[in-house]
Tab-separated table of C-alpha atoms in Angstrom:
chain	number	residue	atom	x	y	z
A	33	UNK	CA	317.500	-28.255	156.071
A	34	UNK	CA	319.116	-29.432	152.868
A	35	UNK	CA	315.242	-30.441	151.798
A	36	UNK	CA	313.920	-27.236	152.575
A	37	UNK	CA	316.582	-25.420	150.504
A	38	UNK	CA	316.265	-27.861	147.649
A	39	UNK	CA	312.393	-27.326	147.533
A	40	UNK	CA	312.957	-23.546	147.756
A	41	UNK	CA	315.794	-23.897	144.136
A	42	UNK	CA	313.099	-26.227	142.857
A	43	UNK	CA	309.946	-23.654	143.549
A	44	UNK	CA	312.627	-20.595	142.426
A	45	UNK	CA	313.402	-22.654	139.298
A	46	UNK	CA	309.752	-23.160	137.843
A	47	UNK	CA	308.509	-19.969	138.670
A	48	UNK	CA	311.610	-18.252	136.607
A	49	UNK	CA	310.966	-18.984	132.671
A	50	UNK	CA	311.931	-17.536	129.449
A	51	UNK	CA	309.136	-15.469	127.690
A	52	UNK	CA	308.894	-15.949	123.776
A	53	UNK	CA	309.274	-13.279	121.983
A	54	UNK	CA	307.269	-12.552	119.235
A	55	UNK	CA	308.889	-13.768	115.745
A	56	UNK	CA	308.484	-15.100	112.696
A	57	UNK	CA	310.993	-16.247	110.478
A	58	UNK	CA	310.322	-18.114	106.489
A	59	UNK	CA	312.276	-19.394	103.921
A	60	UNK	CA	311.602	-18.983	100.505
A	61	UNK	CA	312.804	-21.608	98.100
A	62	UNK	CA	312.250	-20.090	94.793
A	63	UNK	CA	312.035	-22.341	91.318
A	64	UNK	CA	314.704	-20.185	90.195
A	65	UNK	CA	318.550	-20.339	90.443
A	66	UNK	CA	318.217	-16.383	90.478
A	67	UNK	CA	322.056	-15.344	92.300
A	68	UNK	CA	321.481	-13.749	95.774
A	69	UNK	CA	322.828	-10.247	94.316
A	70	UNK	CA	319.458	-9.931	92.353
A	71	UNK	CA	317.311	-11.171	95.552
A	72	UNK	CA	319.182	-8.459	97.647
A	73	UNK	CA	318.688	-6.247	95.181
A	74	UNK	CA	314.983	-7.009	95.010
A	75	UNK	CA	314.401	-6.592	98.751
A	76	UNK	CA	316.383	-3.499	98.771
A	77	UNK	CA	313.568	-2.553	95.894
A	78	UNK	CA	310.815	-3.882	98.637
A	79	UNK	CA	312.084	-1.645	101.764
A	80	UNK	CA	311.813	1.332	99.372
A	81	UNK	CA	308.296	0.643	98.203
A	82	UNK	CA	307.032	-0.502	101.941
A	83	UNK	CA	308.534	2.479	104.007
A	84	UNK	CA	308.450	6.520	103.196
A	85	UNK	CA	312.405	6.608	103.506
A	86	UNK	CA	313.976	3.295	102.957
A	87	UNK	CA	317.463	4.621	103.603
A	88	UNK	CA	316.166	5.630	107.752
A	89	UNK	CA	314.504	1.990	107.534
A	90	UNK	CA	317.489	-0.186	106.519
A	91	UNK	CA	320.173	-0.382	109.182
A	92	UNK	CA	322.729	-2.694	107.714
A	93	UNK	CA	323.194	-4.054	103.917
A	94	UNK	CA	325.864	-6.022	103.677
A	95	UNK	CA	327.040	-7.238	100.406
A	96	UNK	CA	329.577	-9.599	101.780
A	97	UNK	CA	326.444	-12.023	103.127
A	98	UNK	CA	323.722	-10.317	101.410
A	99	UNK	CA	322.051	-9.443	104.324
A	100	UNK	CA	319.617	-6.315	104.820
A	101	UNK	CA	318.454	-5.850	108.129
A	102	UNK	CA	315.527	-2.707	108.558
A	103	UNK	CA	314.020	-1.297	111.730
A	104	UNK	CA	310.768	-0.112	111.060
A	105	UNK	CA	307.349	0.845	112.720
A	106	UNK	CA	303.419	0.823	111.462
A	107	UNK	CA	300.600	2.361	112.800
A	108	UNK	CA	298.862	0.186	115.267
A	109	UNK	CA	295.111	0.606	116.166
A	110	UNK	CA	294.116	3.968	117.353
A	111	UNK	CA	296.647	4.685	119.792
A	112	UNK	CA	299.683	2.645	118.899
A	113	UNK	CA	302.726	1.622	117.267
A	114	UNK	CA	304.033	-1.672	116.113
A	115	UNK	CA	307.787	-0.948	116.094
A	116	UNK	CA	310.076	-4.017	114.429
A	117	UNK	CA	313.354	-5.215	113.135
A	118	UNK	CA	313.341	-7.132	109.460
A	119	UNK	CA	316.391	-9.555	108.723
A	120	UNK	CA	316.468	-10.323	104.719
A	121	UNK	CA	319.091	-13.091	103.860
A	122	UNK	CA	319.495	-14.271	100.162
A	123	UNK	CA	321.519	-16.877	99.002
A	124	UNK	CA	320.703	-18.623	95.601
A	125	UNK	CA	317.630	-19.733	94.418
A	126	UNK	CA	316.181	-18.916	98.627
A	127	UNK	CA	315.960	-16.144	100.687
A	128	UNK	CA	315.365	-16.357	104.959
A	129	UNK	CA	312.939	-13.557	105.856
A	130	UNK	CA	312.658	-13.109	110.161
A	131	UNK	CA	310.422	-10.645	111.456
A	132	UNK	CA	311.627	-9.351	115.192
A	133	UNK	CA	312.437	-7.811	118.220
A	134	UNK	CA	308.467	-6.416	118.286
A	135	UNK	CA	307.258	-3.575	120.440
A	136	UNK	CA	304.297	-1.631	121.032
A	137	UNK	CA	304.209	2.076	121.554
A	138	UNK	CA	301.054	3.728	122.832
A	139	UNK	CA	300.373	7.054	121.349
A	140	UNK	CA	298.521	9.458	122.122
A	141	UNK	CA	296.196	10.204	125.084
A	142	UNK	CA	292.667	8.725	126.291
A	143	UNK	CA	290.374	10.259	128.693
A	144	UNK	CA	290.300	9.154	132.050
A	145	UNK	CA	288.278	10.854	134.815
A	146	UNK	CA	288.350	14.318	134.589
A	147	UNK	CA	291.622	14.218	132.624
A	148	UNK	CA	293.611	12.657	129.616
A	149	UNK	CA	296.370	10.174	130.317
A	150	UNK	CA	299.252	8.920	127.618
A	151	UNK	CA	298.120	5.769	126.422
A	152	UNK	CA	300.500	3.098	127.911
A	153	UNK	CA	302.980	1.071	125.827
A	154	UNK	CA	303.172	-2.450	125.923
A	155	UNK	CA	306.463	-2.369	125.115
A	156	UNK	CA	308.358	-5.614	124.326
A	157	UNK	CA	305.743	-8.107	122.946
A	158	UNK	CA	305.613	-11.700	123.538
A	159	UNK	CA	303.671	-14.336	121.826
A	160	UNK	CA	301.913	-16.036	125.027
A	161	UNK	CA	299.069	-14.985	126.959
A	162	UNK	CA	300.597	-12.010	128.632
A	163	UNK	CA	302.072	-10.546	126.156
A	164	UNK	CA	304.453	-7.878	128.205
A	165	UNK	CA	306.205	-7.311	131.128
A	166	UNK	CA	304.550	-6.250	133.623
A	167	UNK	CA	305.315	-2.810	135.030
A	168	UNK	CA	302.587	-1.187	136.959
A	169	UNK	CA	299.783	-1.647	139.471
A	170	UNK	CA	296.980	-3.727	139.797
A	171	UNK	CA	294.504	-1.633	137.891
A	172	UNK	CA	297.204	-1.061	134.820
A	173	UNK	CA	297.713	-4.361	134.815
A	174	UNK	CA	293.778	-5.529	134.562
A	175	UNK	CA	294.387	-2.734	131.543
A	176	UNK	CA	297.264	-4.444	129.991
A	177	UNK	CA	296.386	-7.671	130.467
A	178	UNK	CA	292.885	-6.950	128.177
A	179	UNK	CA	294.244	-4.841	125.851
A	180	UNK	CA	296.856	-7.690	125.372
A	181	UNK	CA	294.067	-10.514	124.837
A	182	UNK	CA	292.776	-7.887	122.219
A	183	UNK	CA	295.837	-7.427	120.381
A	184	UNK	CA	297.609	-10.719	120.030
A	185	UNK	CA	295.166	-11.853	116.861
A	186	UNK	CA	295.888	-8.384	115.483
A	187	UNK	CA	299.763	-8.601	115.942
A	188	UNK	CA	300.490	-11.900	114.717
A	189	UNK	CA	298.517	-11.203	111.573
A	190	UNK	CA	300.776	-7.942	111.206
A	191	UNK	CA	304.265	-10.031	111.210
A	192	UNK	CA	302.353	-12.923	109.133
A	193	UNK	CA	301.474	-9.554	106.324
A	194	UNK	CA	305.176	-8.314	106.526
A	195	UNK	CA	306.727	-11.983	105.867
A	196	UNK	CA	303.887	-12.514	103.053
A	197	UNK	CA	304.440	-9.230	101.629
A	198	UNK	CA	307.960	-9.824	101.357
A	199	UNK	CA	307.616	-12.918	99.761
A	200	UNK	CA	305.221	-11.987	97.233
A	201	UNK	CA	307.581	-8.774	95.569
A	202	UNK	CA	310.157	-11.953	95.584
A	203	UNK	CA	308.453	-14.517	93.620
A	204	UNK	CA	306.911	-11.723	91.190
A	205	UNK	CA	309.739	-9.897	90.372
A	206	UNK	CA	312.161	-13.688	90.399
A	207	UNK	CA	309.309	-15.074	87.692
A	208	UNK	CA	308.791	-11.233	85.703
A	209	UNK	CA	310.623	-12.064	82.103
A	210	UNK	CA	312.464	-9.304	80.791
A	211	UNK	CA	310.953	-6.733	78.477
A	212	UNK	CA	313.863	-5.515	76.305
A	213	UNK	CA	312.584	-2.198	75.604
């Protein structure tokens, strides 16, 4: 009996794993001792040049750690939504870029039969083979499971643009000598 019980935790206890979610997180050392009050003040510069209305994107900036943290969203294919949260950190001479909490949002419709059904989120997005949760039937989840395969190049490269973009409006405007005009 104990055996059987064991085997049954054992079976219970494989089957249950974490998923990863999707992420990516950088640092960027700069050659510069440039204080983390000007790198804050540069990424604060990058939300409002990346997103229509930086002040609905950013979420926290604290001063104290000089930390900006922005929840913000891109157009995804046709009929979606990338929706994401972006954690700045400066501290001299480096800042710690991390790129998370990803979901996907279908919008829109797409015809099916005789009709037009909403096209079906994803929702929260994990960087393994099935990317989401699973949440319907077994034709939705044929669905999902392809338009998953599809995406996951696509998605990663999105994060992997976000980090790089962030970097790059770093290092130009940390190396940039000042014009006094």
């Amino acid at each position: 009996m104990k055996a059987m019980i064991f085997a049954l935790v054992a079976c219970f206890g494989l089957s249950a794993r974490a998923q990863n979610p999707y992420e990516r997180m950088k640092v960027v050392e700069l050659d510069t001792t440039t204080s983390a009050e000007v790198l804050r003040g540069i990424v604060r510069g990058w939300f409002a040049d990346s997103f229509k209305d930086a002040n609905s994107v950013i979420q926290m900036d604290d001063p104290a750690t000089n930390t900006i943290v922005g929840k913000g969203w891109s157009e995804f294919g046709s009929n979606g939504r990338l929706h994401y949260t972006v954690e700045v950190q400066c501290k001299k001479g480096r800042v710690r870029v991390k790129v998370y909490d990803v979901k996907h949002e279908g919008a829109g419709f797409i015809g099916y039969g005789t009709g037009a059904v909403p096209v079906p989120s994803l929702g929260a997005l994990f960087d393994e083979e099935r990317c989401y949760k699973h949440q319907g039937g077994a034709i939705m989840e044929k669905r999902m499971f392809k338009a998953c395969v599809n995406l996951r190049p696509e998605i990663a490269t999105r994060l992997d643009s976000i980090v790089l973009s962030i970097e790059k409006a770093i290092r130009a405007k940390t190396q940039q000598k000042e014009i006094d005009w």
